[in-house]
Short mmCIF file of C-alpha atoms and ligand atoms in Angstrom, two decimals:
data_model
loop_
_atom_site.label_atom_id
_atom_site.label_comp_id
_atom_site.label_asym_id
_atom_site.label_seq_id
_atom_site.Cartn_x
_atom_site.Cartn_y
_atom_site.Cartn_z
CA UNK A 1 3.48 9.19 8.74
CA UNK A 2 4.08 12.06 6.31
CA UNK A 3 1.46 14.68 5.52
CA UNK A 4 0.09 14.66 2.00
CA UNK A 5 -0.23 18.13 0.46
CA UNK A 6 -2.95 18.73 -2.11
CA UNK A 7 -2.43 22.34 -3.15
CA UNK A 8 0.14 24.77 -4.49
CA UNK A 9 -0.14 28.31 -5.87
CA UNK A 10 0.87 28.09 -9.54
CA UNK A 11 0.60 31.91 -9.64
CA UNK A 12 3.98 32.10 -7.85
CA UNK A 13 5.52 31.06 -11.17
CA UNK A 14 4.87 34.51 -12.60
CA UNK A 15 8.15 34.72 -14.55
CA UNK A 16 9.60 32.47 -17.22
CA UNK A 17 10.32 28.82 -16.50
CA UNK A 18 13.19 27.34 -18.54
CA UNK A 19 12.76 23.60 -19.00
CA UNK A 20 16.17 22.21 -19.98
CA UNK A 21 15.83 18.96 -21.94
CA UNK A 22 12.85 17.51 -23.78
CA UNK A 23 13.07 13.83 -22.90
CA UNK A 24 10.83 11.71 -20.71
CA UNK A 25 10.35 14.27 -17.92
CA UNK A 26 11.14 17.41 -19.97
CA UNK A 27 8.29 17.11 -22.44
CA UNK A 28 5.79 16.39 -19.65
CA UNK A 29 6.91 19.29 -17.46
CA UNK A 30 7.02 21.77 -20.34
CA UNK A 31 3.56 20.90 -21.67
CA UNK A 32 1.83 20.51 -18.28
CA UNK A 33 3.24 23.80 -16.97
CA UNK A 34 2.34 25.69 -20.14
CA UNK A 35 -1.22 24.36 -20.01
CA UNK A 36 -1.35 25.37 -16.32
CA UNK A 37 -0.74 28.98 -17.43
CA UNK A 38 3.02 29.21 -16.86
CA UNK A 39 5.31 30.91 -19.42
CA UNK A 40 7.62 28.11 -20.54
CA UNK A 41 10.72 28.11 -22.71
CA UNK A 42 12.39 24.82 -23.58
CA UNK A 43 16.22 24.95 -23.63
CA UNK A 44 17.94 22.54 -26.03
CA UNK A 45 21.28 22.03 -27.72
CA UNK A 46 21.54 23.45 -31.20
CA UNK A 47 20.74 20.66 -33.67
CA UNK A 48 18.82 18.65 -31.07
CA UNK A 49 16.36 16.17 -32.57
CA UNK A 50 13.76 17.30 -30.03
CA UNK A 51 13.76 20.90 -31.26
CA UNK A 52 11.14 20.51 -33.99
CA UNK A 53 9.14 18.09 -31.83
CA UNK A 54 8.83 20.62 -29.01
CA UNK A 55 7.92 23.40 -31.44
CA UNK A 56 5.31 21.20 -33.10
CA UNK A 57 3.79 20.64 -29.65
CA UNK A 58 3.32 24.41 -29.36
CA UNK A 59 6.32 25.27 -27.19
CA UNK A 60 8.87 28.03 -27.56
CA UNK A 61 12.40 26.57 -27.94
CA UNK A 62 15.73 28.34 -27.43
CA UNK A 63 19.35 27.37 -26.95
CA UNK A 64 20.11 26.56 -23.32
CA UNK A 65 21.86 29.91 -22.59
CA UNK A 66 18.97 31.86 -24.17
CA UNK A 67 16.35 29.92 -22.22
CA UNK A 68 18.23 30.41 -18.94
CA UNK A 69 18.60 34.18 -19.43
CA UNK A 70 15.67 35.98 -17.84
CA UNK A 71 14.22 32.82 -16.29
CA UNK A 72 12.72 32.84 -12.80
CA UNK A 73 13.25 29.11 -12.52
CA UNK A 74 15.43 26.61 -14.40
CA UNK A 75 14.25 23.03 -14.47
CA UNK A 76 17.15 20.58 -14.97
CA UNK A 77 15.68 17.71 -16.95
CA UNK A 78 18.76 16.33 -18.68
CA UNK A 79 20.12 12.84 -17.98
CA UNK A 80 21.83 12.98 -14.58
CA UNK A 81 25.25 12.11 -16.08
CA UNK A 82 25.25 15.17 -18.35
CA UNK A 83 23.89 17.75 -15.92
CA UNK A 84 27.18 18.89 -14.29
CA UNK A 85 28.87 19.78 -17.59
CA UNK A 86 25.79 21.50 -19.05
CA UNK A 87 25.32 23.37 -15.76
CA UNK A 88 28.92 24.64 -15.77
CA UNK A 89 29.06 25.57 -19.45
CA UNK A 90 25.58 26.78 -20.38
CA UNK A 91 23.54 27.41 -17.25
CA UNK A 92 25.69 28.91 -14.48
CA UNK A 93 27.12 31.74 -16.67
CA UNK A 94 23.60 32.82 -17.70
CA UNK A 95 21.66 32.56 -14.43
CA UNK A 96 19.75 35.61 -13.22
CA UNK A 97 21.03 36.60 -9.74
CA UNK A 98 17.88 35.32 -8.00
CA UNK A 99 16.90 32.45 -10.31
CA UNK A 100 15.77 29.20 -8.73
CA UNK A 101 17.15 25.81 -9.80
CA UNK A 102 14.89 22.80 -9.86
CA UNK A 103 15.80 19.12 -10.09
CA UNK A 104 13.63 16.03 -10.59
CA UNK A 105 16.12 13.77 -8.78
CA UNK A 106 18.56 14.63 -6.00
CA UNK A 107 21.75 12.88 -7.19
CA UNK A 108 23.78 15.84 -8.46
CA UNK A 109 23.00 18.12 -5.52
CA UNK A 110 23.24 15.45 -2.82
CA UNK A 111 26.61 14.16 -4.05
CA UNK A 112 27.77 17.75 -4.73
CA UNK A 113 28.36 17.33 -8.44
CA UNK A 114 26.52 20.64 -8.87
CA UNK A 115 26.92 23.32 -6.17
CA UNK A 116 24.93 26.45 -7.03
CA UNK A 117 25.88 29.69 -5.24
CA UNK A 118 23.94 30.40 -2.01
CA UNK A 119 21.93 33.21 -3.66
CA UNK A 120 19.84 30.67 -5.59
CA UNK A 121 16.93 28.60 -4.35
CA UNK A 122 17.63 24.92 -5.02
CA UNK A 123 14.50 22.80 -5.00
CA UNK A 124 13.27 19.41 -6.12
CA UNK A 125 10.02 18.26 -7.64
CA UNK A 126 10.30 14.55 -8.38
CA UNK A 127 7.22 13.02 -9.99
CA UNK A 128 6.74 9.43 -8.89
CA UNK A 129 6.19 8.13 -12.38
CA UNK A 130 7.75 8.08 -15.86
CA UNK A 131 7.37 11.29 -17.86
CA UNK A 132 4.86 9.82 -20.28
CA UNK A 133 2.53 9.00 -17.42
CA UNK A 134 3.02 12.49 -15.93
CA UNK A 135 1.83 13.89 -19.25
CA UNK A 136 -1.00 11.43 -19.90
CA UNK A 137 -2.59 11.74 -16.45
CA UNK A 138 -2.47 15.54 -16.75
CA UNK A 139 -4.33 15.44 -20.07
CA UNK A 140 -6.94 13.21 -18.39
CA UNK A 141 -7.45 15.82 -15.66
CA UNK A 142 -5.62 13.68 -13.10
CA UNK A 143 -2.12 13.91 -11.66
CA UNK A 144 1.03 11.97 -10.79
CA UNK A 145 2.14 12.14 -7.15
CA UNK A 146 5.38 14.03 -6.55
CA UNK A 147 8.02 14.56 -3.89
CA UNK A 148 9.26 18.05 -3.11
CA UNK A 149 12.39 19.13 -1.26
CA UNK A 150 14.43 22.24 -0.56
CA UNK A 151 18.25 22.18 -0.54
CA UNK A 152 18.78 25.98 -0.52
CA UNK A 153 16.20 28.56 0.51
CA UNK A 154 17.65 31.89 -0.60
CA UNK A 155 14.33 33.61 -1.24
CA UNK A 156 12.59 32.44 1.93
CA UNK A 157 9.84 30.94 -0.24
CA UNK A 158 11.65 28.05 -1.89
CA UNK A 159 9.17 25.53 -0.49
CA UNK A 160 6.21 27.51 -1.88
CA UNK A 161 7.95 27.64 -5.25
CA UNK A 162 8.37 23.85 -5.24
CA UNK A 163 4.69 23.45 -4.36
CA UNK A 164 3.75 25.87 -7.15
CA UNK A 165 5.74 23.87 -9.70
CA UNK A 166 4.34 20.56 -8.43
CA UNK A 167 0.81 21.96 -8.72
CA UNK A 168 1.57 23.16 -12.26
CA UNK A 169 2.57 19.60 -13.16
CA UNK A 170 -0.77 18.37 -11.85
CA UNK A 171 0.75 16.62 -8.82
CA UNK A 172 -1.48 18.37 -6.27
CA UNK A 173 -4.40 16.33 -7.60
CA UNK A 174 -2.61 13.11 -6.67
CA UNK A 175 -0.71 14.24 -3.58
CA UNK A 176 2.61 15.94 -2.82
CA UNK A 177 4.97 14.59 -0.16
CA UNK A 178 7.84 16.47 1.45
CA UNK A 179 11.30 14.93 1.60
CA UNK A 180 14.95 16.01 1.54
CA UNK A 181 17.49 15.71 -1.28
CA UNK A 182 19.30 13.12 0.87
CA UNK A 183 16.22 10.98 1.52
CA UNK A 184 14.97 11.12 -2.07
CA UNK A 185 18.40 10.30 -3.54
CA UNK A 186 19.18 7.45 -1.18
CA UNK A 187 15.74 5.81 -1.26
CA UNK A 188 15.43 6.22 -5.04
CA UNK A 189 18.78 4.51 -5.60
CA UNK A 190 17.92 1.80 -3.07
CA UNK A 191 14.54 1.09 -4.65
CA UNK A 192 15.85 0.77 -8.18
CA UNK A 193 18.89 -1.30 -7.16
CA UNK A 194 17.33 -3.80 -4.77
CA UNK A 195 13.67 -4.15 -5.75
CA UNK A 196 12.42 -2.41 -8.89
CA UNK A 197 15.23 -2.99 -11.37
CA UNK A 198 18.14 -5.00 -9.95
CA UNK A 199 16.08 -7.17 -7.62
CA UNK A 200 13.26 -7.96 -10.03
CA UNK A 201 15.47 -8.72 -13.03
CA UNK A 202 17.71 -11.06 -11.02
CA UNK A 203 14.65 -12.76 -9.50
CA UNK A 204 13.17 -13.33 -12.96
CA UNK A 205 16.45 -14.63 -14.39
CA UNK A 206 17.01 -16.97 -11.42
CA UNK A 207 13.48 -18.37 -11.75
CA UNK A 208 13.82 -18.82 -15.50
CA UNK A 209 17.23 -20.51 -15.25
CA UNK A 210 16.06 -22.83 -12.45
CA UNK A 211 13.17 -24.10 -14.57
CA UNK A 212 15.13 -24.36 -17.82
CA UNK A 213 18.08 -26.10 -16.13
CA UNK A 214 15.59 -28.62 -14.70
CA UNK A 215 14.49 -29.47 -18.24
CA UNK A 216 11.28 -27.43 -18.57
CA UNK A 217 10.51 -25.65 -21.85
CA UNK A 218 11.90 -22.07 -21.98
CA UNK A 219 8.60 -20.78 -23.39
CA UNK A 220 6.68 -22.18 -20.41
CA UNK A 221 9.28 -20.77 -18.02
CA UNK A 222 8.94 -17.34 -19.65
CA UNK A 223 5.19 -17.26 -19.09
CA UNK A 224 5.45 -18.44 -15.48
CA UNK A 225 8.16 -16.10 -14.23
CA UNK A 226 8.04 -13.05 -16.50
CA UNK A 227 4.79 -12.62 -18.42
CA UNK A 228 2.54 -13.15 -15.41
CA UNK A 229 4.55 -10.76 -13.28
CA UNK A 230 2.72 -7.81 -14.81
CA UNK A 231 -0.66 -9.27 -13.93
CA UNK A 232 0.42 -9.77 -10.31
CA UNK A 233 2.00 -6.31 -10.04
CA UNK A 234 -1.16 -4.71 -11.48
CA UNK A 235 -3.18 -6.31 -8.66
CA UNK A 236 -0.66 -5.16 -6.04
CA UNK A 237 -0.70 -1.66 -7.53
CA UNK A 238 -4.50 -1.52 -7.45
CA UNK A 239 -5.11 -2.90 -3.98
CA UNK A 240 -1.92 -3.81 -2.14
CA UNK A 241 -0.50 -7.21 -1.24
CA UNK A 242 -3.71 -8.42 0.38
CA UNK A 243 -5.83 -7.67 -2.69
CA UNK A 244 -3.39 -9.59 -4.90
CA UNK A 245 -3.60 -12.52 -2.49
CA UNK A 246 -7.39 -12.31 -2.49
CA UNK A 247 -7.38 -12.57 -6.26
CA UNK A 248 -4.98 -15.52 -6.64
CA UNK A 249 -5.93 -19.13 -5.79
CA UNK A 250 -5.62 -20.44 -2.24
CA UNK A 251 -2.90 -22.76 -3.50
CA UNK A 252 -0.90 -19.81 -4.78
CA UNK A 253 -1.52 -17.91 -1.54
CA UNK A 254 -0.36 -20.84 0.62
CA UNK A 255 2.76 -21.20 -1.54
CA UNK A 256 3.39 -17.46 -1.25
CA UNK A 257 3.38 -17.54 2.59
CA UNK A 258 5.28 -20.82 2.97
CA UNK A 259 7.93 -20.44 0.23
CA UNK A 260 8.46 -16.70 -0.34
CA UNK A 261 10.78 -16.32 2.63
CA UNK A 262 12.68 -19.47 1.66
CA UNK A 263 13.82 -17.52 -1.43
CA UNK A 264 13.97 -14.02 0.03
CA UNK A 265 15.62 -15.05 3.29
CA UNK A 266 17.72 -13.20 5.86
CA UNK A 267 20.70 -13.24 3.50
CA UNK A 268 18.75 -11.14 1.05
CA UNK A 269 17.85 -8.67 3.79
CA UNK A 270 21.51 -8.49 4.86
CA UNK A 271 22.52 -7.95 1.23
CA UNK A 272 19.97 -5.16 0.92
CA UNK A 273 21.52 -3.52 3.98
CA UNK A 274 24.97 -3.74 2.34
CA UNK A 275 23.61 -2.11 -0.80
CA UNK A 276 22.05 0.64 1.35
CA UNK A 277 25.35 1.15 3.21
CA UNK A 278 27.15 1.65 -0.13
CA UNK A 279 24.55 4.25 -1.14
CA UNK A 280 24.80 6.11 2.18
CA UNK A 281 28.61 6.11 2.24
CA UNK A 282 28.79 7.48 -1.32
CA UNK A 283 30.59 4.35 -2.56
CA UNK A 284 27.92 3.63 -5.18
CA UNK A 285 27.92 7.25 -6.38
CA UNK A 286 31.73 7.24 -6.70
CA UNK A 287 31.63 4.00 -8.65
CA UNK A 288 28.97 5.35 -11.04
CA UNK A 289 30.80 8.67 -11.47
CA UNK A 290 34.06 6.82 -12.27
CA UNK A 291 32.14 4.69 -14.76
CA UNK A 292 30.76 7.81 -16.46
CA UNK A 293 34.23 9.37 -16.56
CA UNK A 294 35.54 6.24 -18.28
CA UNK A 295 32.93 6.32 -21.05
CA UNK A 296 30.50 3.86 -19.42
CA UNK A 297 32.39 0.83 -20.79
CA UNK A 298 31.05 -1.61 -18.17
CA UNK A 299 27.51 -0.34 -18.63
CA UNK A 300 27.69 -0.88 -22.39
CA UNK A 301 29.24 -4.33 -21.97
CA UNK A 302 26.51 -5.46 -19.56
CA UNK A 303 23.81 -4.00 -21.78
CA UNK A 304 25.07 -6.19 -24.63
CA UNK A 305 25.42 -9.44 -22.64
CA UNK A 306 22.06 -9.00 -20.90
CA UNK A 307 20.20 -8.40 -24.15
CA UNK A 308 21.70 -11.65 -25.47
CA UNK A 309 20.26 -13.89 -22.72
CA UNK A 310 18.02 -16.81 -23.64
CA UNK A 311 15.08 -15.30 -21.73
CA UNK A 312 15.31 -12.24 -23.99
CA UNK A 313 15.34 -14.33 -27.16
CA UNK A 314 12.41 -16.44 -26.01
CA UNK A 315 10.54 -13.32 -24.91
CA UNK A 316 11.05 -11.58 -28.22
CA UNK A 317 9.57 -14.55 -30.07
CA UNK A 318 6.58 -14.94 -27.72
CA UNK A 319 5.75 -11.22 -27.58
CA UNK A 320 5.75 -11.06 -31.39
CA UNK A 321 3.30 -13.98 -31.49
CA UNK A 322 1.06 -12.44 -28.83
CA UNK A 323 0.97 -9.10 -30.61
CA UNK A 324 0.09 -10.67 -33.95
CA UNK A 325 -2.98 -12.44 -32.55
P1 LIG B 401 15.87 11.74 -20.78
O1 LIG B 401 17.07 10.90 -21.02
O2 LIG B 401 14.55 11.20 -21.16
O3 LIG B 401 15.94 13.15 -21.52
C1 LIG B 401 17.10 13.84 -21.69
C2 LIG B 401 16.93 15.09 -22.52
O4 LIG B 401 18.16 15.79 -22.43
C3 LIG B 401 16.68 14.85 -23.99
O5 LIG B 401 15.94 15.93 -24.52
C4 LIG B 401 18.10 14.85 -24.57
O6 LIG B 401 18.12 15.19 -25.90
C5 LIG B 401 18.76 15.92 -23.73
N1 LIG B 401 20.20 15.70 -23.56
C6 LIG B 401 20.85 14.54 -23.42
N2 LIG B 401 22.17 14.75 -23.27
C7 LIG B 401 22.35 16.08 -23.31
C8 LIG B 401 23.51 16.93 -23.23
N3 LIG B 401 24.74 16.43 -23.04
N4 LIG B 401 23.32 18.26 -23.33
C9 LIG B 401 22.09 18.77 -23.51
N5 LIG B 401 20.97 18.02 -23.62
C10 LIG B 401 21.11 16.70 -23.53
O7 LIG B 401 15.92 12.18 -19.23
P2 LIG B 401 14.83 11.89 -18.12
O8 LIG B 401 14.72 10.40 -17.90
O9 LIG B 401 13.62 12.69 -18.41
O10 LIG B 401 15.59 12.46 -16.82
C11 LIG B 401 15.63 13.84 -16.53
C12 LIG B 401 15.70 14.02 -15.03
O11 LIG B 401 14.48 13.54 -14.45
C13 LIG B 401 16.81 13.22 -14.35
O12 LIG B 401 17.29 13.98 -13.27
C14 LIG B 401 16.10 11.98 -13.84
O13 LIG B 401 16.73 11.39 -12.73
C15 LIG B 401 14.77 12.59 -13.44
N6 LIG B 401 13.64 11.65 -13.37
C16 LIG B 401 13.34 10.88 -14.44
C17 LIG B 401 12.22 10.05 -14.38
C18 LIG B 401 11.80 9.27 -15.61
O14 LIG B 401 10.68 8.80 -15.61
N7 LIG B 401 12.59 9.10 -16.66
C19 LIG B 401 11.44 9.98 -13.22
C20 LIG B 401 11.77 10.81 -12.13
C21 LIG B 401 12.88 11.65 -12.22
MG1 LIG B 402 12.78 6.32 -8.68
#
């Protein structure tokens, strides 16, 4: 079992921190760090829509090269696809000789899409929650747990710097876990592909289609396989699998034990292993990089067909009704 760390010395961030990007993670990191006493400058493209938003929130905003110049630490909070180009064009030429680079996800370092010179610390602080939660919990005096990792330790205190940044985000209040860029990247990809995003959406669609194909009303199917999922996940989140099972009826619990592994059988476990193999071999990363290089045509096509599914149309109608009551 891993140790859980509950402290970091924010004072180690005595210079300027350049937060590049003001999206989901960027806004949370910039505001939390600034309120933790760190000197923050947000780096954005000229003409960025976020520029006035960040200034209105009380932050200093510069172009990316200006924010990077003089910074002790550069936090890379752009979408993963765009990081390599922005790094090459606007960040690398302006880095101070001993500046540290920080990532919130390991993809670009692990798959060597960005390879900073050895003189720079390369660290990760990956909050285990969406940026808006990272911000909200901080304002409530709480924190979001985070993973830290070190890919390059040029200064000899890269780990302490990662802990300092994590503490500045508020993560020390919730717990900081140590990992590696490899472990974080591979497990993050695995989780989103097999369980959280890919697995859950396919499970929902399969359940919905099975009921509708058998002649049941789509609205009823929607409630049974999608709407109630949140209620079940909330129970699991609060108290684990056993607490969820304590809360549901004995009928539901008996069905859970006796039918769950009929659906999620050994095939599914073998398929998960194949998906993990493709992550570990780099096959998935190569496929995604090729997709990005080709303008994300498949991604856009799937986005369109998926948003057109019957379950989405039924859901839109029902959610509108529920919100109006
Ligand atoms: P995002 O898409 O919310 O924000 C991107 C920001 O970058 C925006 O300010 C956008 O205007 C700017 N941007 C977009 N393209 C750009 C370009 N070509 N040049 C310059 N600026 C550009 O990103 P995010 O979801 O916050 O992800 C940032 C990093 O955090 C990623 O490495 C991601 O894997 C990681 N992460 C995200 C979450 C999350 O909850 N979203 C959780 C953990 C880790
Ligand atoms: Mg993740």
